[in-house]
Amino acid sequence: DLVEGIRVYPTKTKEPLQLYSRIFPKTGIPKGAVPRQTFFQRLAAWVRGNFFIPDARKGWVPFALTQAKELLTTENISQLVTTGPPHSTHLIGLSLKKEFDLHWIVDFRDPWSDLFYNKELYRSRNAQQKDKHLERIVLETADTILTTVGGDFHQSLQEKVTKKLTLHALPNGYDAELMAQSKSKKPKKFHFVFAGLLTKNQAYREVLNAIQNFVFKNKVKNIRWTLAGSIDQHILHEIQEALPEVEIVYLGYVSHEKVVEVMKSAHLLLNFIFEGAHKNMLSGKLIEYLATQNPVLSIGEPHSPAGKFLAQGSNSKMIRPNDSKEIVAFIEKIFNEKEEATNYFPELIKWSREALTKRLSEEILLNPKTN
């Protein structure tokens, strides 16, 4: 989002996956994992994983570097923040740090070499080693490291280098103004909502089976499941085949405003943690889910950072994929409460973008010598 008073300098770029978007115009240039359903998609994943390290956005690096150097020679700038993914942005910061006297803050919104979808890119050992090498140089050179979670993830980053790292954790926040402005009524039908990316690396089948059992057991017919975002077409077809009694609505990509509106119309919000991502990620989507004050069912590890965070809510829960009875029980609980089922989260405003940006400014940006 553009912010008033913040200058933006557009540059040129080279997009190596532009050909992909031309062949698959509905999906556009992949922001993360590349689908692997066809031979061409598997080939694209292999090319992406072995020739574009750390990611396919590296074509932007020389253009951004030129623009940044011009700014640094004319402006009185003492701090630099690079954020990823795409983690190729940190290569820009690495070059600038070596040339200019800057306090460099590296922001990992997601892990780098340990990112869950890297294993889907058919990477060779050399490609993996190169990616880890780039990550290690960035960690060694940066003054401060910022992540969405601490704990085990901070420990894993520290183990990659010999230097003592300065680490901070700040998650992605929610847009409090947009959340307050969005007025959305819940339908008469019991309404499940999923928003985001859904792939075969998430335990969606467990919820699918739970909804099947719930519908059969309770003879329920008035149910709607709305999905917004990037949904694997095979998964969408599987959901439609498995739940003929349920009205399935697929919106595809929609604006952020529309996503918030849809989330607020839910009786129960669904989330599926990516396999292998439970220790080192707390998604902004989960915080947005909580900000709707609607009940949340997430499938993953209850003792993970995200699981512990959800546990603070009155009607938000992380349940293991193999605990089918608890999944069904939670769905039944929310169904029986329906309109009365809200999800109170203590001090929710602390997780707004405004509050988290204030913390970023006061705790990190305004105190570079202590970071």
Coordinates of C-alpha atoms in Angstrom, one line a residue:
D1 CA 0.0 0.0 0.0
L2 CA 1.2 3.5 -0.8
V3 CA 1.6 5.7 2.2
E4 CA 1.3 9.5 2.1
G5 CA 4.6 11.2 2.6
I6 CA 6.7 8.2 1.7
R7 CA 8.6 8.7 -1.5
V8 CA 8.6 5.8 -4.0
Y9 CA 11.2 5.4 -6.7
P10 CA 10.0 3.0 -9.5
T11 CA 12.8 1.3 -11.5
K12 CA 13.0 -1.1 -14.4
T13 CA 13.4 -4.9 -13.8
K14 CA 13.9 -8.1 -15.6
E15 CA 11.4 -10.9 -14.9
P16 CA 12.8 -14.3 -15.9
L17 CA 9.4 -15.9 -15.3
Q18 CA 7.6 -13.5 -17.6
L19 CA 7.3 -16.4 -20.1
Y20 CA 5.5 -18.4 -17.4
S21 CA 2.8 -15.7 -17.0
R22 CA 2.3 -15.6 -20.8
I23 CA 1.7 -19.3 -20.9
F24 CA -0.5 -19.3 -17.8
P25 CA -2.1 -15.8 -17.9
K26 CA -4.6 -16.6 -15.1
T27 CA -1.9 -17.3 -12.6
G28 CA 0.6 -14.5 -13.4
I29 CA 4.2 -14.6 -12.3
P30 CA 4.5 -16.9 -9.3
K31 CA 5.3 -15.1 -6.1
G32 CA 6.6 -18.2 -4.3
A33 CA 6.2 -21.8 -5.2
V34 CA 5.7 -22.8 -8.8
P35 CA 2.9 -25.3 -9.5
R36 CA 4.1 -28.7 -10.6
Q37 CA 1.1 -30.3 -12.2
T38 CA 2.3 -30.4 -15.9
F39 CA 5.7 -31.1 -17.5
F40 CA 6.2 -27.4 -18.3
Q41 CA 5.4 -26.4 -14.7
R42 CA 7.9 -29.0 -13.3
L43 CA 10.5 -27.7 -15.8
A44 CA 9.8 -24.1 -14.7
A45 CA 10.2 -25.2 -11.0
W46 CA 13.6 -26.8 -11.8
V47 CA 14.8 -23.7 -13.8
R48 CA 13.5 -21.4 -11.0
G49 CA 15.2 -23.5 -8.3
N50 CA 18.6 -24.0 -10.0
F51 CA 19.3 -20.9 -12.1
F52 CA 17.6 -18.1 -10.1
I53 CA 19.1 -18.1 -6.7
P54 CA 17.9 -16.9 -4.2
D55 CA 14.7 -16.3 -6.2
A56 CA 13.3 -15.3 -9.6
R57 CA 13.1 -11.6 -8.6
K58 CA 16.9 -11.2 -8.7
G59 CA 16.6 -9.5 -12.1
W60 CA 15.5 -6.4 -10.1
V61 CA 18.8 -6.2 -8.2
P62 CA 21.0 -4.2 -10.6
F63 CA 18.2 -1.6 -11.3
A64 CA 17.4 -1.1 -7.6
L65 CA 21.1 -0.9 -6.8
T66 CA 21.7 1.9 -9.2
Q67 CA 18.7 3.9 -7.9
A68 CA 19.7 3.3 -4.3
K69 CA 23.3 4.5 -4.9
E70 CA 22.0 7.7 -6.4
L71 CA 19.8 8.3 -3.4
L72 CA 22.6 7.5 -0.9
T73 CA 25.0 10.0 -2.5
T74 CA 22.4 12.8 -2.4
E75 CA 20.4 12.2 0.7
N76 CA 21.5 12.0 4.4
I77 CA 20.6 8.4 5.0
S78 CA 22.1 6.4 7.8
Q79 CA 19.9 3.4 8.0
L80 CA 18.8 0.8 5.5
V81 CA 16.1 -1.8 5.7
T82 CA 15.8 -4.6 3.2
T83 CA 12.8 -7.0 3.5
G84 CA 12.1 -10.4 1.9
P85 CA 10.9 -12.5 0.4
P86 CA 11.9 -12.1 -2.2
H87 CA 15.3 -12.5 -0.4
S88 CA 17.1 -11.2 -3.5
T89 CA 16.4 -7.7 -2.0
H90 CA 19.0 -8.5 0.7
L91 CA 21.7 -8.8 -2.0
I92 CA 21.0 -5.1 -2.8
G93 CA 21.5 -4.3 0.9
L94 CA 24.7 -6.4 1.0
S95 CA 26.2 -4.3 -1.8
L96 CA 25.1 -1.0 -0.3
K97 CA 26.4 -2.0 3.2
K98 CA 29.9 -2.7 1.7
E99 CA 30.0 0.7 -0.1
F100 CA 28.3 3.1 2.3
D101 CA 28.3 3.7 6.1
L102 CA 24.9 2.3 6.9
H103 CA 23.2 0.6 9.8
W104 CA 21.6 -2.3 7.9
I105 CA 18.4 -4.1 9.2
V106 CA 17.6 -7.3 7.4
D107 CA 13.9 -8.3 7.6
F108 CA 13.0 -11.9 7.1
R109 CA 9.2 -12.0 6.8
D110 CA 9.7 -15.7 5.9
P111 CA 12.7 -18.0 6.2
W112 CA 15.3 -17.9 3.5
S113 CA 17.1 -21.2 2.7
D114 CA 14.7 -23.1 5.0
L115 CA 11.6 -21.8 3.3
F116 CA 9.1 -24.6 3.0
Y117 CA 8.5 -24.5 -0.7
N118 CA 12.3 -24.6 -1.6
K119 CA 12.2 -28.4 -1.5
E120 CA 9.6 -28.4 -4.4
L121 CA 12.1 -26.7 -6.7
Y122 CA 14.2 -29.7 -7.6
R123 CA 17.3 -27.9 -6.4
S124 CA 20.7 -29.5 -6.9
R125 CA 23.2 -29.8 -4.0
N126 CA 25.2 -26.9 -5.6
A127 CA 22.1 -24.7 -5.8
Q128 CA 21.2 -25.4 -2.1
Q129 CA 24.8 -24.6 -1.0
K130 CA 24.8 -21.4 -3.0
D131 CA 21.6 -20.3 -1.4
K132 CA 22.8 -21.1 2.1
H133 CA 26.1 -19.3 1.4
L134 CA 24.3 -16.1 0.3
E135 CA 22.1 -16.3 3.4
R136 CA 25.1 -16.7 5.7
I137 CA 26.9 -13.7 4.2
V138 CA 23.9 -11.5 4.7
L139 CA 23.5 -12.7 8.3
E140 CA 27.2 -12.1 9.0
T141 CA 27.1 -8.6 7.5
A142 CA 23.8 -7.2 8.8
D143 CA 23.6 -5.1 11.9
T144 CA 20.1 -6.3 13.0
I145 CA 17.9 -9.2 12.0
L146 CA 14.1 -8.8 12.1
T147 CA 11.7 -11.8 11.9
T148 CA 8.0 -12.6 12.5
V149 CA 8.8 -15.1 15.3
G150 CA 11.6 -15.6 17.7
G151 CA 12.4 -18.8 19.8
D152 CA 13.5 -21.7 17.7
F153 CA 13.7 -19.7 14.5
H154 CA 16.1 -17.2 16.1
Q155 CA 18.2 -20.1 17.4
S156 CA 18.3 -21.7 13.9
L157 CA 19.5 -18.4 12.4
Q158 CA 22.2 -18.0 15.1
E159 CA 23.5 -21.5 14.4
K160 CA 24.2 -20.6 10.7
V161 CA 26.9 -18.1 11.7
T162 CA 29.7 -17.6 14.2
K163 CA 28.9 -13.9 14.8
K164 CA 26.6 -13.0 17.7
L165 CA 23.4 -11.9 15.9
T166 CA 21.1 -9.0 17.1
L167 CA 17.6 -10.5 16.6
H168 CA 14.2 -9.0 17.0
A169 CA 10.7 -10.4 16.3
L170 CA 7.8 -8.4 15.0
P171 CA 4.9 -10.1 13.1
N172 CA 2.9 -8.7 10.3
G173 CA 0.0 -6.6 11.6
Y174 CA -3.6 -6.0 10.4
D175 CA -5.1 -2.9 9.0
A176 CA -7.2 -1.6 11.9
E177 CA -8.8 1.1 9.8
L178 CA -9.8 -1.2 7.0
M179 CA -11.1 -3.8 9.5
A180 CA -13.3 -1.2 11.2
Q181 CA -14.6 0.2 7.9
S182 CA -15.5 -3.2 6.4
K183 CA -19.2 -3.9 7.1
S184 CA -20.1 -7.5 6.2
K185 CA -23.1 -9.5 7.3
K186 CA -23.0 -13.2 7.9
P187 CA -25.2 -15.3 5.6
K188 CA -28.0 -17.5 6.9
K189 CA -26.0 -20.5 5.8
F190 CA -23.2 -21.6 8.1
H191 CA -20.2 -20.0 6.4
F192 CA -16.7 -21.5 6.3
V193 CA -14.1 -19.2 4.8
F194 CA -10.5 -19.9 3.7
A195 CA -8.3 -17.1 2.3
G196 CA -4.8 -17.4 0.9
L197 CA -2.7 -20.1 -0.7
L198 CA -3.8 -23.7 -0.6
T199 CA -1.5 -26.5 -1.9
K200 CA -1.0 -30.2 -1.3
N201 CA 1.6 -29.4 1.3
Q202 CA -1.2 -28.4 3.7
A203 CA -3.4 -30.8 5.8
Y204 CA -6.7 -29.7 4.2
R205 CA -8.0 -33.3 3.8
E206 CA -8.4 -33.6 7.5
V207 CA -10.8 -30.6 7.6
L208 CA -12.5 -31.9 4.4
N209 CA -13.2 -35.2 6.2
A210 CA -14.3 -33.5 9.3
I211 CA -16.9 -31.4 7.4
Q212 CA -18.1 -34.6 5.7
N213 CA -18.6 -36.3 9.1
F214 CA -20.2 -33.2 10.5
V215 CA -22.7 -32.9 7.6
F216 CA -23.6 -36.6 7.7
K217 CA -23.9 -36.7 11.5
N218 CA -26.0 -33.6 11.9
K219 CA -27.9 -33.9 8.6
V220 CA -26.9 -30.3 7.9
K221 CA -27.6 -28.8 4.4
N222 CA -27.3 -25.0 4.8
I223 CA -23.5 -24.7 4.5
R224 CA -21.3 -22.5 2.4
W225 CA -17.6 -22.7 2.0
T226 CA -15.9 -19.7 0.3
L227 CA -12.3 -19.8 -0.8
A228 CA -10.4 -16.8 -1.9
G229 CA -6.8 -16.6 -3.2
S230 CA -4.6 -19.2 -5.0
I231 CA -6.2 -22.6 -4.7
D232 CA -4.7 -25.7 -6.5
Q233 CA -7.4 -26.6 -9.1
H234 CA -7.1 -30.3 -8.2
I235 CA -7.8 -29.5 -4.6
L236 CA -10.8 -27.3 -5.5
H237 CA -12.2 -30.2 -7.6
E238 CA -11.5 -32.6 -4.7
I239 CA -13.5 -30.3 -2.3
Q240 CA -16.4 -30.0 -4.7
E241 CA -16.5 -33.8 -5.2
A242 CA -16.3 -34.6 -1.5
L243 CA -18.9 -32.1 -0.4
P244 CA -21.8 -32.1 -2.9
E245 CA -24.2 -30.9 -0.1
V246 CA -22.1 -27.8 0.5
E247 CA -22.2 -24.7 -1.6
I248 CA -18.6 -24.1 -2.7
V249 CA -17.7 -20.6 -3.8
Y250 CA -14.3 -19.9 -5.3
L251 CA -13.5 -16.2 -5.8
G252 CA -9.9 -16.6 -7.0
Y253 CA -7.6 -13.5 -6.5
V254 CA -9.5 -10.5 -5.1
S255 CA -8.5 -7.2 -3.6
H256 CA -7.4 -6.9 0.0
E257 CA -10.6 -5.0 0.8
K258 CA -12.7 -7.8 -0.6
V259 CA -10.8 -10.5 1.3
V260 CA -11.4 -8.6 4.6
E261 CA -15.1 -8.3 3.7
V262 CA -15.3 -12.1 3.0
M263 CA -13.4 -13.0 6.2
K264 CA -15.7 -10.9 8.3
S265 CA -18.7 -12.7 6.8
A266 CA -17.4 -16.1 8.1
H267 CA -18.9 -18.1 11.0
L268 CA -15.6 -20.1 11.0
L269 CA -12.3 -19.2 9.4
L270 CA -10.1 -22.0 8.2
N271 CA -6.3 -22.1 8.1
F272 CA -3.8 -24.8 7.2
I273 CA -0.1 -24.5 8.2
F274 CA 2.4 -25.5 5.5
E275 CA 4.2 -28.7 6.2
G276 CA 7.6 -27.9 7.7
A277 CA 6.7 -24.2 8.4
H278 CA 5.2 -24.4 11.9
K279 CA 8.4 -23.5 13.8
N280 CA 9.5 -20.4 11.9
M281 CA 6.4 -18.5 10.7
L282 CA 3.5 -16.5 12.0
S283 CA 1.5 -15.3 9.0
G284 CA -0.1 -11.9 8.7
K285 CA -3.2 -13.7 7.6
L286 CA -3.7 -15.4 11.0
I287 CA -3.5 -12.0 12.6
E288 CA -6.0 -10.7 10.2
Y289 CA -8.3 -13.7 10.9
L290 CA -8.1 -12.8 14.6
A291 CA -8.8 -9.1 13.9
T292 CA -12.2 -10.1 12.4
Q293 CA -13.2 -11.4 15.9
N294 CA -14.6 -14.5 14.2
P295 CA -13.8 -18.1 15.3
V296 CA -10.6 -19.6 13.8
L297 CA -9.8 -23.2 13.2
S298 CA -6.2 -23.8 12.1
I299 CA -4.6 -27.2 11.4
G300 CA -1.0 -27.5 12.5
E301 CA 1.1 -27.9 15.7
P302 CA -0.5 -26.5 18.8
H303 CA 2.8 -25.8 20.5
S304 CA 4.2 -23.8 17.6
P305 CA 4.5 -20.0 17.8
A306 CA 1.3 -19.7 15.7
G307 CA -0.5 -22.3 17.8
K308 CA 0.4 -20.5 21.1
F309 CA -0.6 -17.2 19.6
L310 CA -4.1 -18.6 18.5
A311 CA -4.6 -20.1 22.0
Q312 CA -5.0 -16.6 23.4
G313 CA -8.3 -16.2 21.6
S314 CA -11.6 -17.3 23.1
N315 CA -12.6 -19.2 20.0
S316 CA -9.4 -19.8 18.0
K317 CA -7.6 -23.0 18.0
M318 CA -4.7 -24.9 16.4
I319 CA -5.4 -28.6 16.1
R320 CA -3.1 -31.4 15.0
P321 CA -4.1 -33.0 11.6
N322 CA -4.5 -36.4 13.1
D323 CA -6.9 -35.3 15.8
S324 CA -10.1 -35.7 13.8
K325 CA -12.4 -35.9 16.8
E326 CA -11.3 -32.6 18.1
I327 CA -11.6 -31.0 14.7
V328 CA -15.2 -32.2 14.4
A329 CA -16.0 -31.2 17.9
F330 CA -14.7 -27.6 17.4
I331 CA -16.8 -27.3 14.2
E332 CA -19.9 -28.5 16.0
K333 CA -19.3 -26.1 18.9
I334 CA -19.1 -23.1 16.6
F335 CA -22.1 -24.3 14.5
N336 CA -24.2 -24.7 17.6
E337 CA -23.3 -21.2 18.8
K338 CA -23.4 -19.7 15.3
E339 CA -24.2 -16.0 15.6
E340 CA -23.2 -15.9 19.2
A341 CA -19.8 -17.3 18.5
T342 CA -17.2 -14.6 18.7
N343 CA -13.5 -14.7 19.2
Y344 CA -12.2 -12.3 21.8
F345 CA -8.4 -11.8 21.6
P346 CA -6.8 -9.8 24.4
E347 CA -5.2 -6.4 23.5
L348 CA -5.9 -7.0 19.8
I349 CA -4.9 -3.4 18.9
K350 CA -1.3 -4.2 19.9
W351 CA -1.1 -6.3 16.6
S352 CA -2.3 -3.6 14.3
R353 CA 0.0 -2.3 11.6
E354 CA 0.1 1.1 13.3
A355 CA 1.1 -0.3 16.7
L356 CA 3.7 -2.6 15.3
T357 CA 5.2 0.1 13.1
K358 CA 5.4 2.3 16.2
R359 CA 7.3 -0.5 18.0
L360 CA 9.6 -0.9 14.9
S361 CA 10.4 2.8 15.0
E362 CA 10.9 3.2 18.8
E363 CA 12.6 -0.1 19.6
I364 CA 14.8 -0.6 16.5
L365 CA 15.0 2.4 14.0
L366 CA 15.4 5.1 16.7
N367 CA 18.0 3.1 18.6
P368 CA 20.4 1.8 16.0
K369 CA 23.4 1.8 18.5
T370 CA 21.6 -0.7 20.7
N371 CA 20.6 -2.9 17.8

